[in-house]
Structures are given as structure tokens and as C-alpha cells.
């Protein structure tokens, strides 16, 4: 189940095993049969740590979802609540416990707080008069969850919103704690770099916690050479853009949650065994786990989607060639060898079939005009072109597609941002609101805000079309800096774009030579920062760093004597890049690309509060009051 | 070497030896006579209380005295509480005094009163007849039997839960003898009433018979349970000593002692891997060691003594001497037994000759090597060294081991080195001034952690630190812990001023890692030194630890800043809720105002839990914008239109105050829209209320209320483009093609005519779509033609426009069935366009 976690540069299975051990220990503390009552939000992340089989081994017989009222009946000795420390949930638990007491069932109650205990919540339980009913009140420290061999996620949906909108830094505290756990397992990280307010805050807490833990340090040779903490709000642009890698597109189109994607079943119907072929088409969505355990997926997920077709057909040839081998198998030994490889080959074949189907589904979308138009406008914003002054939106598109080398910045430098006709059309046709918000935010971010008139126009259009209640959402976007009126005429974005080479005209999608391939031209700012940090260092881009919000810094952590790593000639450095507030699959792909560069010199492990895409991200920032019907 | 075996006595195939531990340092007037004595195992302290019942004058106070195992006085004070039935020690060296009335008083090692508890109300009346203190994995327990012949148990005095055991049939007064057993995680009482033996547990009283007990006996008059609770010994009035397992299933042996009077004390003497376990019985002048082999050893006692059962023997404490009686461990026996040819013995001999520079050394060595038992010889010497009490003997053995090691190539150094270390530690704590006569076996069982704790408890801080440093114990487990205890003791020194204590503590503890200053501060606070506590808390690096104590000391403001510093939001919340209950609202808000982090967290809290407070918060800050948002949010909770409108009006007012024109205006428009919708709903019965403007227009157009739609479009200044799109979509959706055509012709379309084409195609009406193709601008012609599937038209348009891109688009749509001529034309046109 988890072997793929150990194949990376850093064996993340250690972390998973540590988490599993803690879980087992807790379960064994409650002797006898058990039922778990789940805070629904936790089931996904827990799935990455332990399957039901592990729980079953430890006498978990029933599982329920936490909800008000009376607990479902279960003939078990222990009832364990797995919850986040949220006050609302405490009230529900209290209700459960009180109604259960009435039935006089002799059951033991336990609470497991994830990721840590909360005095506030315990106080609440006390006020409700149920605190005494719990035999065990414990915490399950689950901050960073191993997601793949080079990827850790806290799976904390609200992190960006909490940090940048509500000034609630709880998730940053968890982050710092998670990094301390990581350091306990993988050694102290000698260098910490960071950019942004939250990054600074996390680094401060880490240094502070290190002092607190002084004396109980583990004597482990450091696995990570450095840590790079990046605030999401230094690069608001990247998540807004449509990801163009295979994995990124799957996420954009279908949404990947906790490593799983649900796909429309029609395409997969044919693969069923012949006996079942006659039956009706499946109506349940097909659920697939996506990670590097699947060899083919690991190969293609980070490719630009335009390169996926070729890769799949190459793979198809290899697999059919492998099956043809059977004709060459003459001796019993050869046949035996062939047979022993069969399961692997069959798995590869079904994996290929699955991904071919997915690629077809996605291709239907990427080849649509709507997708193309949307992408064009995105690219116009990112390249700094304003098309309304030039003429028709679609005509410029051809320049890009045909590779006409126009130095856009000098031709259109005088152009002021205006209401974009495409966005206007989309609103008029009542396209999904999130799409509109993504585009408008993108225009705003690329132009250091919108002119007041344009800003008001968009807002008014949105309110009139999608409803006045979105006033609050617009407010939130303004607070986080995604959507704002221009306060000065100075726009830093072109400078940043030029200095960091955020736009590469000749992005090679098939055989990339630069990270810009992940967005077919746009190189994610966040990843450029990581790249520059590795070589030649941030000193070379001081100017740009000053333009981005929040401080940038470097801290060193003293290593205990004797733990200094002696680097072999040509050995790569290992850097942990932590995105505070979320990271996209395309950015991950870009970092993986950098890891694999032959002369890169750095391998990256990626950690984040949550894997996001523009849609899920904007959604997390929306405020929809539940309206009473009038 | 003969002198080492001088005090050995054979018992069966094993030997028993006495080791002299100390010449006692105390000077007792009447020896141990007329004293109530209790000595703690593991070389713990000894307490004496002069026997009360024999004191003639009731006004005279007995004296309570606490000594170390070597007889050094640690405390002495007159006993002023009630009559004591039993004294005992807890596992952490606290003194327990069980009074007749069932009250148990707890004192520390230095005679400082700590706390007390009662063994139940029933006891007050009936009085305690007898009591026992026992140790189990759960801690220290107390068992009593009352005047009503009922037993009460407290399993763990630190987590007091009294258990009254069931009645014993036919028992009057105290049983003839009894003991507490811990078996299968259950604690039971074993008692004898005459010849009957009972096991008493939580629920029942079961009569039992030990297998093979001599029938001559009329009464069991003493019993002893081994240190491990595994073995039981019973002494009967016929002078028989029965030995067996505590589960009463097996009999080990039975010894006829020929003494019929009840022994004063009876204890097991065993050791791990015992060859010959025995029971030690003590009468007035006689000490009898009765082995399982049925042999006995007799010692004459010249003074009053007390036996203390240990893990690996029995200590015998007298007024002048303190000895250890134990079975000789096999390693020692092998080496020191006269004429032993064991490898260890030979090695010792070899080394002795070597020291004398005699060639015999080589002979001995050769002999060992020939049998290739040198490794074993070294091991034996190392092991035996651990069992020896005299440093000189230890050294001799270790030197021999070290000598033997020289001739071995890959003998692991670890056992030798750690034995040297252990012995060094043991010798230092066995020292007369410390007085903890631990054996190596006990030390290993007890662990160094516990030993350090005991030293700390005796305030032997320097020795404890020396040991930690010597053993290289990790700082936070060793030195830091000792220093913390030292500091906790230091803060209780009332005569010293706060300032100098704080300084002394910080100087001493400054560099030690992992010190919990908050624990020290808590101790200071307990002693009523709040100021000192605050000073000490300043040194605490973990803010999380500071906060609860600061709150307890009512320094909530400071607590709040510390909580914020820690970054732990839960902690901040905790302080905030605390403050909220402690302060009046005004002060509370003011406090939050100065702490933005706390304020924003509190806002979040209010957003979910206390909406009204949220409003007050915004009001206080004159945050009109957020107030506006607040009213907007609130308005949606209203189901009555009037209520919603009035809240929206409040929002407008706030937005105006915030100078947010846009928001104010948008809100006003929403109100206008709501009113319009209501009017229309009332007039026409449409369900428009709550829809967005766009959706309202769509609904109106779909329902053919064109006039009303026009009005809205004008009133709300909907941009032309959007209105055209809206109307176009609405008409196409209900397939009102005539109206659509009329609309297209009404005036020049601000969105062009391509949308008309596309909308028609979307509704699968190519016929209607064709009507608009001609109206499409030249730039979009190709697209329009393609939309209706007119490839030729598209080709014409593309060629005319000489646009390479557009020609390519058309080409891409061509299929093998496409007219060849058209294809050629397109290709030609493309190459011309490309050349340009």
C-alpha cells in the first residue's frame, strides 16, 4: 500500500510508519471492541495513513459519521470520537454522549483530537457536563501526511483563508509543529530560507520550539539540507492559471481529493470483463487512486498534456511487444519466466487503458474552443498584453500559436488595462462564477490591481449576474489581494516577469528544457524563486524580492557536533519546499522537473498545507450566506 | 581467600552468607526494644516510634525518629497525633503512619507533614486492629482490619479508592495472621483464622487448603509472602513451616522447626535464579534460616532486630549492626568456594600469581585456555564483582577480569565497563554518610532514574549531579532534572529574598537544557511567593507552560502576551475565554484591542459562536465596512422581506460611513431589486424574489414580460452587451425564433451576430442559424460558416481574408470526403498567405 513512499530521495514511509504506530498505540489503549465516530473531514486524510484493515485488526468493528442526536446502536465496548478540535464538533459530541447515557449502555467514551488537543474544546465539553464521561482524551499528532514519495500535505483546506483572510494562524502553528516532528525523524534542517509574513512566523515558531525542546534533541544525521518556506500570497498568480500538466488537468477538470479522483464511468465501462459487458452502464463514478505507486502514472503525470499522447502510445507499443514475447518463449524456463511477469504486465496494461481513457476525456475538453479561448486570455494577462486596444481577442491568439516573435512588452507597454471583452462575454453568458473570479483576479494580479472604474464595473456585473450575496466573496478576494483597485500607476509585474523570466515564448511541451512547460509558457513564480535560490542565490534578485509582499530571510540552525554532513562530490542537495497556503500540481511538476535536471544539483521534497487548484482555492475564499427563503 | 568464605553457611547444596553493611550510627537508649520500626526496602530509610501502649504516663509524647539505613538521623520530633497502629514507607520514600482511627498521615523523609487521608468512616468507630502497607505495580497500598473484623483496602494511596472486602465467616477480632497478595492484576487478602485459611477478594471469601500441610497443626500462626508475591510460607503452632506457591497449587517443602512459639517475624529470602530459597524466621534470640531442602541454619541474636525483605535477600537491622543475609550467588560460589576449579576461580588465582610475578600465572592461564573457558572466566569475575560488597574484593575480581580480557581478542568491553561504572555508583551511595545499601541486583531492578530520584529526595543534589555526569545521562533526564528539584527546594527557603533566589536559580540552571522553569515557579507560587514565581517564569522558554500558571496567579495580561508569543492559537483562545469571564466587557475589549492576534482570533470565535459580540467589536473599532458586511450577512438570516430590507438599509448606512460608495450603491440596488421583485410577484404571481438581477431578467423574458424586462434593463443600467446576450439566450431557450429575428433586426447588435449563429446551432436549428451568417463581421465569418457546418462558405471566407491561421482552421476540419478542388485551393491560399 505504501511502498512507493520509500522510493524517493527521502524515505517518507518512516513518517507514515510513525503515524501508524501512534494510531495503533492509541487504539490499544482502549481495550475491547470499538466503534469510531468520524469527523467526516478527517476520513480522507486518514485514508493516506491507515486503511480500514489496520483499524479492524485493532478491534474497530463499526464506523460512523459524527452527527447530532443519538449515536447509532453498536454492540461495542468503546466509542471513540476522531475529531478536529472545533467547538461546533464538541457540541455534537456532547449531544451524542448525553443521549447515549440515557440508554444506560455501559460503554467507554474516548476522544482523539487530530492534530492536537485543545484546552478550549475540553473546556467546552466541561461546560456541557460531559468531560468526565471520557476515559481517554488524547491527541493524534497528524500534521504532515505523506502523500507521495516526494510530497507531504497537511490536507488543511482552510489554511489559506485562515492565514490571509481571517488572521488566524492556527494552521501555521500546526505547520511549525509538523516541521518539528519531521526534524525529529529526519534530523535538524541546517538552513531555513523563507519569503513572506507567514513564512517568517513559521520560522520564528520553529526556532522557538527548538529552544523549548533543547536537551531532547535527536542525534540524527540531517536528511534535508535546507528548508524553503514560501507564502502563497507572494505568488497569487500561479494557482489562478489553468494547469497544463496531465495531473494538473485531471485536478482542474475532475478535482483530486486526498489522492483520489472520481471520473465519469462511461469511458471505463468497456474494460469490464466480458461476462459483465451485457449489464447496464455503471452509474457510480469510477474512483481511482493517483500516485507514484502506479508506474505509468508516475511517468506521465508531470508531462505537459500535449506530450501525454505520445508517451501513452509509446507505452502501448512496449506493452504489446512484451506480450508478444510469449511467442519467443520456447523452453519451459522461458515460459515460466514469462508467466511470472504476467501479473506485472497485466497491471501495466490495465493502467494504460485507464490513462488512455482519462486522456481522452481530458482531450475532449482541452480541444474545445471554450478552453482555448480561456487559455488565450490567461496567457494575454500573463504576458502583459491588453487585447482590447489591439482589436479582436482571437486574432492575437494566432500570433501566439504560430510563434510570431513579438516583444509584447514594448509594443503594448503603453496600454492600460481595460475591461476584458472575453470576461465580459463570459459573464453575459453566465459562465460559472468561479471561472469569472479566476480570470478577473488574474487580470488584477497581473496589473497590480484594476483601475477603479474597471474594478467597479466587474464587481457590478458579477453582483447583477450571480447575485448580490457575492458581495461578501468579492470583499474576501479584495482582502487577500486577489482583486483590488489600483492605488498607484506603478505595476511591478512586468519587472518581475522579466527578471524571473516568467514568460518563455518557446516553451517546449514535448521535451521541456525549462519549468515553463507546465503552463505552456508561463513559469510559476514560486518555483522560479526556489530555482534562483538554489542557483545563483537570492542576492541576485533582491529587487524583485522587495517587490513581493513580506520579508525574505535566512536562518541557520546549529547542528549538534558530529552531525555535519560531508557531501560527496556531485551529491545533490535536498531541499524541502513548504508552500504555506497551498500548492498546485503544476508547481509540483515544475519542482520535480528541477529535481531531475542533470546539472540541477538540488532535489526537492514538497510540503504544503493543501493541494489546491484555482477553483478549489477561490472556492475556499467564497462566503455564501445561507439564505432564508423569503 | 579463605576469609571470604568465613561467614558462609551451607544450606542444602547452596551457601548463605552474612554481609556486614554498617555499624549503626544511631545511639538508642533501649535498642530496638519497645519500638515500632519500619524500614523501607531497597536500602530505604528506617523509622522508629517508641512503643506507646507500654508508656505509663498518657501525657508523655512518643518520639518519632527517621534514620538512614546507616543510622544517620534525618528527622526527629515528638508524635503529637493519635495512637499509631502501623508505620510504613511508600515506593517514593514517603512515611505512612496509620492511626487507630483509620487516618493515614503522610510525611516526607525529613518529617515534614504532607497530607492525610482516611480509611473510611466505619473505621473511626471500630478502630484499626492491624494494618499493612504493601507495594504493587499500582503503587503503594494500605490494608487494614477493623475491630469489626472487616478488611478495607486502598490499592494506591495516590489515587485513593477504598474497597471494603466481604465479611469473613466466623472471624472474631483480628485473624491469627494475614497477608496481602497481588495476583493477576488483582489484590487479595490471605488470612488464617485458627486452622482455616481464606482468600478474600473484592466479591467473595473463599476457604482454601494448602496442599500437603501437616495435619498436626491446629492453627496457622504466621505467614509470609515473597517479594515477588509468588511464594507463600505458613507457620503452624505445631512448629511446621509450609512453603509453596501463593496460588496454593504447589507445595515446595515443609520443614519441622521444633519451635512452637510464634516467630516475631518471618520473611522469605530468595534471589533471582535462586538455588535454595529459604524462609527466615526470627524469635527473641534466635534467627532460623529454613531452606526448601529442609535443612536449617541457626544464628543466635544478641540484640533485638528487625528483618527487611529484599529482592535478593533479607536485611537484619539491629541496634548496633546492620547486616545482609542472602544466598551466595552462584558466580561468587564458583569463584570463592574452597578448592573450586571453576574458570573464574582459576583466573583469579592466575591473576594473583601474576601480581606476585610468579610463573604459575601462566600455568593457570594455560589451563583455562586449554578448556577454552577464558571468556566465561572473565564473565564470572565481572559478575561476581557485582555481588561483592567490599570494594577491595570488587577490585580484585575486576582486576582479574581485566587481566583475563587481555588474552581474548574479541571480548565485548561493554559488560566490564558498565560493571565498573555501576559499582562506582553503588559504592558511593553505600557510603555511610549516604546510607543506601543497594545491591547490584536491586540497583538494576530499581534503575538509575529512580536512584537519582531518591538521592534528590534526600536533597543529596551534588551527589546526584555527579552520578548523572559520570553516567553521561542525557541532560534533560539527568542533571537538568536534579537541578530542577534543587531549585524547587531553593524557592522554599523563606528567609532568602526573591531577587537573590531568582538570581541563584538562573545562574545555576542557566546552561542546563530542558529545564522546566514553570514547575519551579509553580512551587514558588504554592509557597505563596507570587513575585518570585513570575520572575522565574521569565526564564521559561516554553510559553505554553507559562500560561496556565500565569492565569492561576491572575496575571492574565501577561499570560495573553505569552500565549501569543507561543503561536499556539488554542492557548490564546484559552486565555481569551478566561479574560472574558474575568473582566468587565469594556476592559476586555480594550485588552484585545492592544493584542491584534488575540483580537482576530476572538473575532473568528464570535463569528461562529456569538454574532452579537462581533457587532460590538466592530462598533468599538468604528469598522463601518465590516459592520456593513455584518448586516449583509445578518440580512440573509431573515425570512421576512421587511426585516431583510431594514438590515440592508443598516448596511447601506454603514457602507456610507465607511465611504464605500460602491458597496452602498450595490446594496441600494439590491433593495430596489427586492422591492421590484415583490411587486411583480404580487402582480403576476412569478417567484422572482431573491433571484439575481440577471436571473430575474431571464425569468421575465422567458415569461414574455418584455416590458418589465426593458424597464429593469434601463433602471439598473444593464450593459447592452449583456442584455443582448441575455435576451438572445432566453429567446433561443424557448425557441421563440420569430421574436429572436425581430430582436436581431431591432438595432445593430452590440455583440455582433456570431452569438446568434452559435445559439441557434446549440438549439439544433441550422435553418435559423443560417439567417444570421451573412450579418457576421468578416473576422468571424469563417467561424460562423464552420458553426453551421458550411465548409465551403468557411473556405471562401478564409481565402478572402488571406489569413493563414484561419485557412489552417478550415483545413483541420476537412475530412477525406471533402472536395479535392476545395482542398487544393485552400492549400494554395495558405502557402501564399504564409509567404506574405
PDB file of C-alpha atoms in Angstrom, chain A residues 179-337:
ATOM      1  CA  UNK A 179       8.161  20.530  10.785  1.00  0.00           C
ATOM      2  CA  UNK A 180       9.439  19.794  14.271  1.00  0.00           C
ATOM      3  CA  UNK A 181       8.102  16.243  14.005  1.00  0.00           C
ATOM      4  CA  UNK A 182       9.786  15.954  10.646  1.00  0.00           C
ATOM      5  CA  UNK A 183      13.053  17.138  12.116  1.00  0.00           C
ATOM      6  CA  UNK A 184      12.721  14.647  14.943  1.00  0.00           C
ATOM      7  CA  UNK A 185      12.593  11.880  12.357  1.00  0.00           C
ATOM      8  CA  UNK A 186      14.908  13.239   9.685  1.00  0.00           C
ATOM      9  CA  UNK A 187      17.311  15.392  11.651  1.00  0.00           C
ATOM     10  CA  UNK A 188      17.625  19.124  12.140  1.00  0.00           C
ATOM     11  CA  UNK A 189      17.439  21.081   8.908  1.00  0.00           C
ATOM     12  CA  UNK A 190      20.540  23.292   8.941  1.00  0.00           C
ATOM     13  CA  UNK A 191      19.293  26.110   6.725  1.00  0.00           C
ATOM     14  CA  UNK A 192      15.916  27.783   6.601  1.00  0.00           C
ATOM     15  CA  UNK A 193      15.019  30.222   3.851  1.00  0.00           C
ATOM     16  CA  UNK A 194      11.733  31.961   3.521  1.00  0.00           C
ATOM     17  CA  UNK A 195       9.701  34.642   1.906  1.00  0.00           C
ATOM     18  CA  UNK A 196       6.514  36.135   3.257  1.00  0.00           C
ATOM     19  CA  UNK A 197       4.876  37.023   6.547  1.00  0.00           C
ATOM     20  CA  UNK A 198       3.612  33.552   7.281  1.00  0.00           C
ATOM     21  CA  UNK A 199       6.940  32.002   6.373  1.00  0.00           C
ATOM     22  CA  UNK A 200       8.606  34.319   8.854  1.00  0.00           C
ATOM     23  CA  UNK A 201       6.088  33.410  11.501  1.00  0.00           C
ATOM     24  CA  UNK A 202       6.580  29.686  10.967  1.00  0.00           C
ATOM     25  CA  UNK A 203      10.367  30.034  11.028  1.00  0.00           C
ATOM     26  CA  UNK A 204      10.150  32.019  14.251  1.00  0.00           C
ATOM     27  CA  UNK A 205       7.992  29.394  15.864  1.00  0.00           C
ATOM     28  CA  UNK A 206      10.323  26.626  14.728  1.00  0.00           C
ATOM     29  CA  UNK A 207      13.324  28.358  16.201  1.00  0.00           C
ATOM     30  CA  UNK A 208      11.414  28.945  19.361  1.00  0.00           C
ATOM     31  CA  UNK A 209      10.232  25.370  19.633  1.00  0.00           C
ATOM     32  CA  UNK A 210      13.764  24.211  19.062  1.00  0.00           C
ATOM     33  CA  UNK A 211      14.801  26.163  22.127  1.00  0.00           C
ATOM     34  CA  UNK A 212      11.909  24.657  24.035  1.00  0.00           C
ATOM     35  CA  UNK A 213      12.934  21.160  23.129  1.00  0.00           C
ATOM     36  CA  UNK A 214      16.550  21.858  23.877  1.00  0.00           C
ATOM     37  CA  UNK A 215      18.141  18.863  25.509  1.00  0.00           C
ATOM     38  CA  UNK A 216      15.844  16.326  23.956  1.00  0.00           C
ATOM     39  CA  UNK A 217      17.347  16.663  20.515  1.00  0.00           C
ATOM     40  CA  UNK A 218      17.652  13.603  18.427  1.00  0.00           C
ATOM     41  CA  UNK A 219      21.043  12.644  17.179  1.00  0.00           C
ATOM     42  CA  UNK A 220      20.104  12.033  13.582  1.00  0.00           C
ATOM     43  CA  UNK A 221      22.205  12.887  10.588  1.00  0.00           C
ATOM     44  CA  UNK A 222      20.210  15.544   8.759  1.00  0.00           C
ATOM     45  CA  UNK A 223      18.465  14.287   5.646  1.00  0.00           C
ATOM     46  CA  UNK A 224      17.383  17.712   4.448  1.00  0.00           C
ATOM     47  CA  UNK A 225      19.979  20.346   3.655  1.00  0.00           C
ATOM     48  CA  UNK A 226      17.597  23.231   3.615  1.00  0.00           C
ATOM     49  CA  UNK A 227      14.023  24.286   4.044  1.00  0.00           C
ATOM     50  CA  UNK A 228      12.347  26.894   1.898  1.00  0.00           C
ATOM     51  CA  UNK A 229       9.176  28.390   3.298  1.00  0.00           C
ATOM     52  CA  UNK A 230       7.031  30.219   0.774  1.00  0.00           C
ATOM     53  CA  UNK A 231       3.873  32.169   1.403  1.00  0.00           C
ATOM     54  CA  UNK A 232       1.167  31.536  -1.124  1.00  0.00           C
ATOM     55  CA  UNK A 233       0.434  35.221  -1.265  1.00  0.00           C
ATOM     56  CA  UNK A 234       3.798  36.093  -2.779  1.00  0.00           C
ATOM     57  CA  UNK A 235       2.591  34.269  -5.847  1.00  0.00           C
ATOM     58  CA  UNK A 236      -1.135  34.651  -6.221  1.00  0.00           C
ATOM     59  CA  UNK A 237      -0.881  34.357  -9.961  1.00  0.00           C
ATOM     60  CA  UNK A 238       0.192  30.764 -10.415  1.00  0.00           C
ATOM     61  CA  UNK A 239      -2.816  28.961  -8.919  1.00  0.00           C
ATOM     62  CA  UNK A 240      -5.145  31.157 -10.964  1.00  0.00           C
ATOM     63  CA  UNK A 241      -3.693  29.914 -14.229  1.00  0.00           C
ATOM     64  CA  UNK A 242      -5.038  26.708 -15.738  1.00  0.00           C
ATOM     65  CA  UNK A 243      -2.568  23.896 -15.129  1.00  0.00           C
ATOM     66  CA  UNK A 244      -1.488  22.151 -18.278  1.00  0.00           C
ATOM     67  CA  UNK A 245       0.276  19.089 -16.955  1.00  0.00           C
ATOM     68  CA  UNK A 246      -1.559  15.777 -17.070  1.00  0.00           C
ATOM     69  CA  UNK A 247      -2.066  15.592 -13.319  1.00  0.00           C
ATOM     70  CA  UNK A 248      -2.835  19.290 -13.152  1.00  0.00           C
ATOM     71  CA  UNK A 249      -5.522  18.956 -15.782  1.00  0.00           C
ATOM     72  CA  UNK A 250      -7.087  15.963 -14.072  1.00  0.00           C
ATOM     73  CA  UNK A 251      -7.267  18.110 -10.979  1.00  0.00           C
ATOM     74  CA  UNK A 252      -8.616  21.124 -12.863  1.00  0.00           C
ATOM     75  CA  UNK A 253     -11.297  19.113 -14.609  1.00  0.00           C
ATOM     76  CA  UNK A 254     -12.312  16.474 -12.079  1.00  0.00           C
ATOM     77  CA  UNK A 255     -10.665  17.524  -8.833  1.00  0.00           C
ATOM     78  CA  UNK A 256      -8.299  15.256  -6.909  1.00  0.00           C
ATOM     79  CA  UNK A 257      -9.154  14.828  -3.249  1.00  0.00           C
ATOM     80  CA  UNK A 258      -6.828  13.104  -0.809  1.00  0.00           C
ATOM     81  CA  UNK A 259      -5.101  11.380  -3.701  1.00  0.00           C
ATOM     82  CA  UNK A 260      -8.287  10.079  -5.297  1.00  0.00           C
ATOM     83  CA  UNK A 261     -10.161  11.215  -8.367  1.00  0.00           C
ATOM     84  CA  UNK A 262     -13.719  10.402  -9.336  1.00  0.00           C
ATOM     85  CA  UNK A 263     -14.260  10.030 -13.055  1.00  0.00           C
ATOM     86  CA  UNK A 264     -17.359   9.699 -15.198  1.00  0.00           C
ATOM     87  CA  UNK A 265     -17.882   5.954 -15.547  1.00  0.00           C
ATOM     88  CA  UNK A 266     -18.909   5.710 -19.206  1.00  0.00           C
ATOM     89  CA  UNK A 267     -15.406   5.564 -20.610  1.00  0.00           C
ATOM     90  CA  UNK A 268     -14.395   2.795 -18.282  1.00  0.00           C
ATOM     91  CA  UNK A 269     -17.346   0.539 -18.903  1.00  0.00           C
ATOM     92  CA  UNK A 270     -15.734  -1.367 -21.772  1.00  0.00           C
ATOM     93  CA  UNK A 271     -12.911  -2.602 -19.602  1.00  0.00           C
ATOM     94  CA  UNK A 272     -15.133  -4.807 -17.532  1.00  0.00           C
ATOM     95  CA  UNK A 273     -14.935  -8.499 -18.052  1.00  0.00           C
ATOM     96  CA  UNK A 274     -16.855  -9.827 -20.961  1.00  0.00           C
ATOM     97  CA  UNK A 275     -19.345 -11.624 -18.816  1.00  0.00           C
ATOM     98  CA  UNK A 276     -20.482  -8.354 -17.333  1.00  0.00           C
ATOM     99  CA  UNK A 277     -20.439  -6.433 -20.567  1.00  0.00           C
ATOM    100  CA  UNK A 278     -24.098  -7.002 -21.150  1.00  0.00           C
ATOM    101  CA  UNK A 279     -25.095  -5.263 -17.982  1.00  0.00           C
ATOM    102  CA  UNK A 280     -26.095  -1.636 -17.724  1.00  0.00           C
ATOM    103  CA  UNK A 281     -23.545   1.061 -17.827  1.00  0.00           C
ATOM    104  CA  UNK A 282     -22.136   1.771 -14.401  1.00  0.00           C
ATOM    105  CA  UNK A 283     -23.644   4.801 -12.801  1.00  0.00           C
ATOM    106  CA  UNK A 284     -21.282   5.164  -9.901  1.00  0.00           C
ATOM    107  CA  UNK A 285     -18.311   7.406 -10.683  1.00  0.00           C
ATOM    108  CA  UNK A 286     -15.080   5.488 -11.099  1.00  0.00           C
ATOM    109  CA  UNK A 287     -12.756   6.172  -8.181  1.00  0.00           C
ATOM    110  CA  UNK A 288      -9.051   5.922  -8.823  1.00  0.00           C
ATOM    111  CA  UNK A 289      -6.051   6.468  -6.637  1.00  0.00           C
ATOM    112  CA  UNK A 290      -3.358   8.558  -8.245  1.00  0.00           C
ATOM    113  CA  UNK A 291       0.203   8.263  -7.040  1.00  0.00           C
ATOM    114  CA  UNK A 292       3.628   7.086  -7.995  1.00  0.00           C
ATOM    115  CA  UNK A 293       2.816   3.520  -6.967  1.00  0.00           C
ATOM    116  CA  UNK A 294       1.434   3.274 -10.475  1.00  0.00           C
ATOM    117  CA  UNK A 295       4.464   3.170 -12.716  1.00  0.00           C
ATOM    118  CA  UNK A 296       2.836   4.631 -15.799  1.00  0.00           C
ATOM    119  CA  UNK A 297       1.210   7.431 -13.892  1.00  0.00           C
ATOM    120  CA  UNK A 298       4.491   8.376 -12.286  1.00  0.00           C
ATOM    121  CA  UNK A 299       5.927   8.629 -15.770  1.00  0.00           C
ATOM    122  CA  UNK A 300       3.282  10.809 -17.365  1.00  0.00           C
ATOM    123  CA  UNK A 301       1.667  12.827 -14.634  1.00  0.00           C
ATOM    124  CA  UNK A 302       4.100  15.713 -14.812  1.00  0.00           C
ATOM    125  CA  UNK A 303       4.215  15.919 -18.580  1.00  0.00           C
ATOM    126  CA  UNK A 304       2.567  18.727 -20.428  1.00  0.00           C
ATOM    127  CA  UNK A 305      -0.709  17.328 -21.643  1.00  0.00           C
ATOM    128  CA  UNK A 306       0.412  17.786 -25.224  1.00  0.00           C
ATOM    129  CA  UNK A 307       3.167  15.275 -24.569  1.00  0.00           C
ATOM    130  CA  UNK A 308       0.983  12.680 -22.907  1.00  0.00           C
ATOM    131  CA  UNK A 309      -0.470  11.183 -26.088  1.00  0.00           C
ATOM    132  CA  UNK A 310       2.963  10.344 -27.426  1.00  0.00           C
ATOM    133  CA  UNK A 311       4.032   8.839 -24.135  1.00  0.00           C
ATOM    134  CA  UNK A 312       0.928   6.686 -23.968  1.00  0.00           C
ATOM    135  CA  UNK A 313       1.328   5.320 -27.473  1.00  0.00           C
ATOM    136  CA  UNK A 314       4.988   4.575 -26.804  1.00  0.00           C
ATOM    137  CA  UNK A 315       3.970   2.702 -23.692  1.00  0.00           C
ATOM    138  CA  UNK A 316       1.295   0.827 -25.599  1.00  0.00           C
ATOM    139  CA  UNK A 317       3.922  -0.396 -28.050  1.00  0.00           C
ATOM    140  CA  UNK A 318       6.209  -1.545 -25.282  1.00  0.00           C
ATOM    141  CA  UNK A 319       3.439  -3.435 -23.562  1.00  0.00           C
ATOM    142  CA  UNK A 320       2.188  -5.183 -26.665  1.00  0.00           C
ATOM    143  CA  UNK A 321       5.763  -6.045 -27.542  1.00  0.00           C
ATOM    144  CA  UNK A 322       6.129  -7.548 -24.102  1.00  0.00           C
ATOM    145  CA  UNK A 323       3.019  -9.643 -24.633  1.00  0.00           C
ATOM    146  CA  UNK A 324       4.354 -10.752 -27.998  1.00  0.00           C
ATOM    147  CA  UNK A 325       7.345 -12.163 -26.176  1.00  0.00           C
ATOM    148  CA  UNK A 326       5.305 -15.203 -25.406  1.00  0.00           C
ATOM    149  CA  UNK A 327       5.778 -16.419 -28.933  1.00  0.00           C
ATOM    150  CA  UNK A 328       9.507 -16.366 -28.384  1.00  0.00           C
ATOM    151  CA  UNK A 329       9.269 -18.319 -25.197  1.00  0.00           C
ATOM    152  CA  UNK A 330      10.254 -21.799 -26.247  1.00  0.00           C
ATOM    153  CA  UNK A 331      11.692 -23.598 -23.270  1.00  0.00           C
ATOM    154  CA  UNK A 332       9.795 -24.328 -20.123  1.00  0.00           C
ATOM    155  CA  UNK A 333      12.118 -21.948 -18.278  1.00  0.00           C
ATOM    156  CA  UNK A 334      11.357 -19.122 -20.682  1.00  0.00           C
ATOM    157  CA  UNK A 335       7.662 -19.736 -20.412  1.00  0.00           C
ATOM    158  CA  UNK A 336       7.899 -19.796 -16.676  1.00  0.00           C
ATOM    159  CA  UNK A 337       9.698 -16.521 -16.692  1.00  0.00           C
TER     160      UNK A 337
END
